[in-house]
XYZ file of N, CA and C in Angstrom:
297
model
N 77.111 0.132 -16.337
C 77.381 -0.049 -17.771
C 78.635 -0.971 -17.919
N 78.576 -1.817 -18.881
C 79.682 -2.721 -19.238
C 80.865 -1.910 -19.754
N 82.076 -2.250 -19.318
C 83.294 -1.467 -19.743
C 83.486 -1.627 -21.292
N 83.089 -2.716 -21.806
C 83.208 -2.943 -23.218
C 82.083 -2.445 -24.152
N 81.176 -1.749 -23.480
C 80.030 -1.246 -24.228
C 80.402 -0.355 -25.374
N 81.355 0.518 -25.191
C 81.783 1.403 -26.239
C 82.354 0.642 -27.417
N 83.151 -0.414 -27.117
C 83.693 -1.220 -28.200
C 82.621 -1.972 -29.001
N 81.592 -2.443 -28.239
C 80.560 -3.165 -28.880
C 79.771 -2.249 -29.803
N 79.479 -1.042 -29.305
C 78.769 0.002 -30.086
C 79.595 0.448 -31.337
N 80.919 0.495 -31.138
C 81.811 0.991 -32.213
C 81.982 -0.001 -33.291
N 81.664 -1.301 -33.088
C 81.869 -2.267 -34.060
C 80.719 -2.128 -35.133
N 81.063 -1.413 -36.153
C 80.060 -1.088 -37.162
C 80.381 -1.788 -38.548
N 81.084 -2.931 -38.419
C 81.503 -3.485 -39.732
C 80.351 -3.962 -40.589
N 79.159 -4.158 -39.978
C 77.966 -4.606 -40.739
C 77.192 -3.477 -41.261
N 77.573 -2.272 -40.905
C 76.779 -1.031 -41.300
C 77.613 -0.281 -42.361
N 76.969 0.168 -43.414
C 77.697 0.997 -44.383
C 77.385 2.467 -44.176
N 78.418 3.308 -44.337
C 78.264 4.725 -44.227
C 78.858 5.411 -45.472
N 78.236 6.615 -45.698
C 78.821 7.406 -46.820
C 80.110 8.021 -46.231
N 80.922 8.611 -47.139
C 82.161 9.192 -46.686
C 81.938 10.323 -45.647
N 80.929 11.154 -45.832
C 80.639 12.133 -44.863
C 80.247 11.616 -43.557
N 79.452 10.634 -43.490
C 78.912 10.046 -42.262
C 80.052 9.349 -41.420
N 80.974 8.800 -42.083
C 82.048 7.950 -41.438
C 82.905 8.747 -40.471
N 82.984 10.060 -40.634
C 83.889 10.789 -39.846
C 83.246 11.268 -38.523
N 81.962 10.964 -38.246
C 81.296 11.401 -37.051
C 80.637 10.171 -36.413
N 80.643 10.212 -35.041
C 79.956 9.151 -34.283
C 79.119 9.948 -33.227
N 77.918 9.546 -33.117
C 76.961 10.165 -32.117
C 77.105 9.491 -30.771
N 77.264 10.293 -29.721
C 77.389 9.857 -28.369
C 76.293 10.425 -27.544
N 75.889 9.680 -26.566
C 74.882 10.162 -25.578
C 75.468 9.961 -24.154
N 75.395 10.964 -23.333
C 75.932 10.844 -22.051
C 75.186 11.654 -20.969
N 75.105 11.171 -19.798
C 74.508 11.933 -18.690
C 75.637 12.698 -17.988
N 75.403 13.981 -17.791
C 76.425 14.782 -17.064
C 75.766 15.434 -15.943
N 76.538 15.809 -14.911
C 76.003 16.567 -13.790
C 75.368 17.859 -14.183
N 74.322 18.315 -13.553
C 73.682 19.570 -13.935
C 74.541 20.727 -13.840
N 75.456 20.773 -12.958
C 76.359 21.931 -12.873
C 77.240 22.002 -14.108
N 77.623 20.906 -14.657
C 78.422 20.914 -15.945
C 77.554 21.385 -17.098
N 76.271 20.885 -17.132
C 75.375 21.303 -18.149
C 75.104 22.811 -18.107
N 74.947 23.326 -16.941
C 74.700 24.860 -16.824
C 75.928 25.594 -17.271
N 77.104 25.108 -16.903
C 78.364 25.763 -17.279
C 78.529 25.706 -18.795
N 78.174 24.588 -19.380
C 78.212 24.460 -20.862
C 77.344 25.438 -21.507
N 76.120 25.526 -21.025
C 75.186 26.466 -21.603
C 75.639 27.904 -21.503
N 76.216 28.228 -20.350
C 76.685 29.629 -20.160
C 77.876 29.860 -21.099
N 78.769 28.952 -21.171
C 79.955 29.104 -22.077
C 79.521 29.332 -23.508
N 78.629 28.449 -24.017
C 78.211 28.465 -25.395
C 77.502 29.805 -25.729
N 76.715 30.243 -24.746
C 75.928 31.450 -24.951
C 76.873 32.723 -25.002
N 78.006 32.592 -24.316
C 78.922 33.744 -24.292
C 80.012 33.648 -25.388
N 80.148 32.547 -26.045
C 81.145 32.324 -27.041
C 80.481 31.828 -28.351
N 80.237 32.787 -29.246
C 79.426 32.469 -30.445
C 80.063 31.502 -31.397
N 81.437 31.379 -31.306
C 82.042 30.446 -32.299
C 82.205 29.011 -31.755
N 81.586 28.744 -30.634
C 81.520 27.424 -29.978
C 80.109 26.963 -29.889
N 79.946 25.630 -30.055
C 78.568 25.009 -29.791
C 78.864 23.774 -28.921
N 77.780 23.130 -28.473
C 77.963 22.032 -27.570
C 78.761 20.867 -28.132
N 78.631 20.653 -29.396
C 79.324 19.617 -30.109
C 80.904 19.909 -30.158
N 81.235 21.116 -30.444
C 82.642 21.454 -30.453
C 83.237 21.400 -29.096
N 82.488 21.880 -28.094
C 83.005 21.834 -26.705
C 83.290 20.406 -26.305
N 82.340 19.479 -26.537
C 82.460 18.073 -26.138
C 83.552 17.401 -26.907
N 83.704 17.684 -28.171
C 84.782 17.137 -28.999
C 86.122 17.635 -28.521
N 86.255 18.915 -28.206
C 87.499 19.463 -27.685
C 87.791 18.844 -26.283
N 86.852 18.746 -25.478
C 87.034 18.146 -24.120
C 87.548 16.749 -24.233
N 86.948 15.987 -25.134
C 87.367 14.599 -25.301
C 88.816 14.528 -25.849
N 89.096 15.280 -26.817
C 90.445 15.369 -27.406
C 91.474 15.757 -26.243
N 91.172 16.702 -25.485
C 91.941 17.141 -24.329
C 92.207 15.984 -23.359
N 91.196 15.351 -23.005
C 91.328 14.211 -22.074
C 92.159 13.101 -22.640
N 91.940 12.763 -23.884
C 92.718 11.641 -24.489
C 94.183 12.044 -24.597
N 94.419 13.238 -25.062
C 95.850 13.682 -25.224
C 96.581 13.745 -23.893
N 95.898 14.286 -22.865
C 96.550 14.408 -21.568
C 96.739 13.073 -20.874
N 96.023 12.030 -21.376
C 96.160 10.713 -20.803
C 96.935 9.650 -21.634
N 97.717 10.309 -22.609
C 98.697 9.494 -23.307
C 98.287 8.967 -24.659
N 97.230 9.414 -25.189
C 96.753 8.963 -26.503
C 97.806 9.522 -27.559
N 98.305 8.640 -28.461
C 99.346 9.043 -29.398
C 98.801 9.143 -30.829
N 97.485 9.074 -30.972
C 96.827 9.177 -32.295
C 97.052 10.577 -32.801
N 97.633 10.739 -33.993
C 97.951 12.065 -34.564
C 96.670 12.950 -34.687
N 95.607 12.357 -35.114
C 94.350 13.122 -35.283
C 93.854 13.677 -33.979
N 94.049 12.973 -32.926
C 93.617 13.438 -31.591
C 94.533 14.573 -31.118
N 95.833 14.438 -31.408
C 96.719 15.526 -31.065
C 96.495 16.785 -31.828
N 96.224 16.645 -33.141
C 95.903 17.743 -33.981
C 94.651 18.462 -33.528
N 93.606 17.662 -33.182
C 92.400 18.318 -32.742
C 92.621 19.031 -31.428
N 93.362 18.503 -30.537
C 93.687 19.111 -29.243
C 94.357 20.428 -29.474
N 95.447 20.364 -30.314
C 96.218 21.645 -30.596
C 95.456 22.661 -31.337
N 94.664 22.216 -32.320
C 93.795 23.220 -33.043
C 92.867 23.908 -32.135
N 92.216 23.152 -31.315
C 91.242 23.782 -30.325
C 91.935 24.730 -29.321
N 93.151 24.336 -28.931
C 93.850 25.067 -28.001
C 94.229 26.457 -28.508
N 94.651 26.462 -29.819
C 95.049 27.790 -30.374
C 93.842 28.547 -30.875
N 92.790 27.925 -31.314
C 91.583 28.520 -31.740
C 90.951 29.207 -30.565
N 90.998 28.469 -29.425
C 90.363 28.999 -28.134
C 91.122 30.286 -27.686
N 92.468 30.230 -27.782
C 93.238 31.377 -27.346
C 93.004 32.573 -28.277
N 92.880 32.297 -29.585
C 92.610 33.396 -30.473
C 91.195 34.004 -30.338
N 90.196 33.127 -30.133
C 88.848 33.623 -29.895
C 88.660 34.478 -28.595
N 89.375 34.126 -27.591
C 89.362 34.865 -26.337
C 89.930 36.249 -26.616
N 90.976 36.344 -27.320
C 91.644 37.637 -27.520
C 90.774 38.479 -28.436
N 89.883 37.884 -29.225
C 89.056 38.679 -30.213
C 87.750 39.083 -29.570
N 87.456 38.601 -28.355
C 86.143 39.018 -27.773
C 86.117 40.427 -27.363
N 84.958 41.022 -27.423
C 84.838 42.434 -26.903
C 85.080 42.367 -25.504
N 85.604 43.497 -24.888
C 85.978 43.560 -23.499
C 84.784 43.412 -22.629
N 83.665 43.847 -23.050
C 82.456 43.740 -22.202
C 81.923 42.333 -21.983
N 82.457 41.353 -22.788
C 81.985 40.001 -22.624
C 82.980 39.145 -21.732
N 84.109 39.789 -21.418
C 85.031 39.034 -20.539
C 84.591 39.286 -19.083
N 84.590 38.209 -18.338
C 84.236 38.300 -16.962
C 85.494 38.043 -16.098
N 85.583 38.796 -14.969
C 86.678 38.500 -14.027
C 86.109 37.961 -12.824
N 86.952 37.181 -12.163
C 86.518 36.510 -10.918
C 86.617 37.467 -9.706
């Protein structure tokens, strides 16, 4: 895949979007089966998460940890960090697994 493929796809100056549509971008990616299985397990055990929220959170985490200074990315990272901590503490004890 061309390194500039994302930039080419992101150039949407010729396409018009409504206000609601402008805040979301659809991505397609191939991931290893082990990650897919872990994602399905996580989502099935955490009712307040879905695959879209997990992927968005993971992307925000990656960007933040690698030096992205965009305030919206930082806010997303921190929001998910604290929501995740809160949701874990609210889970019933029978849903928590120990290693």
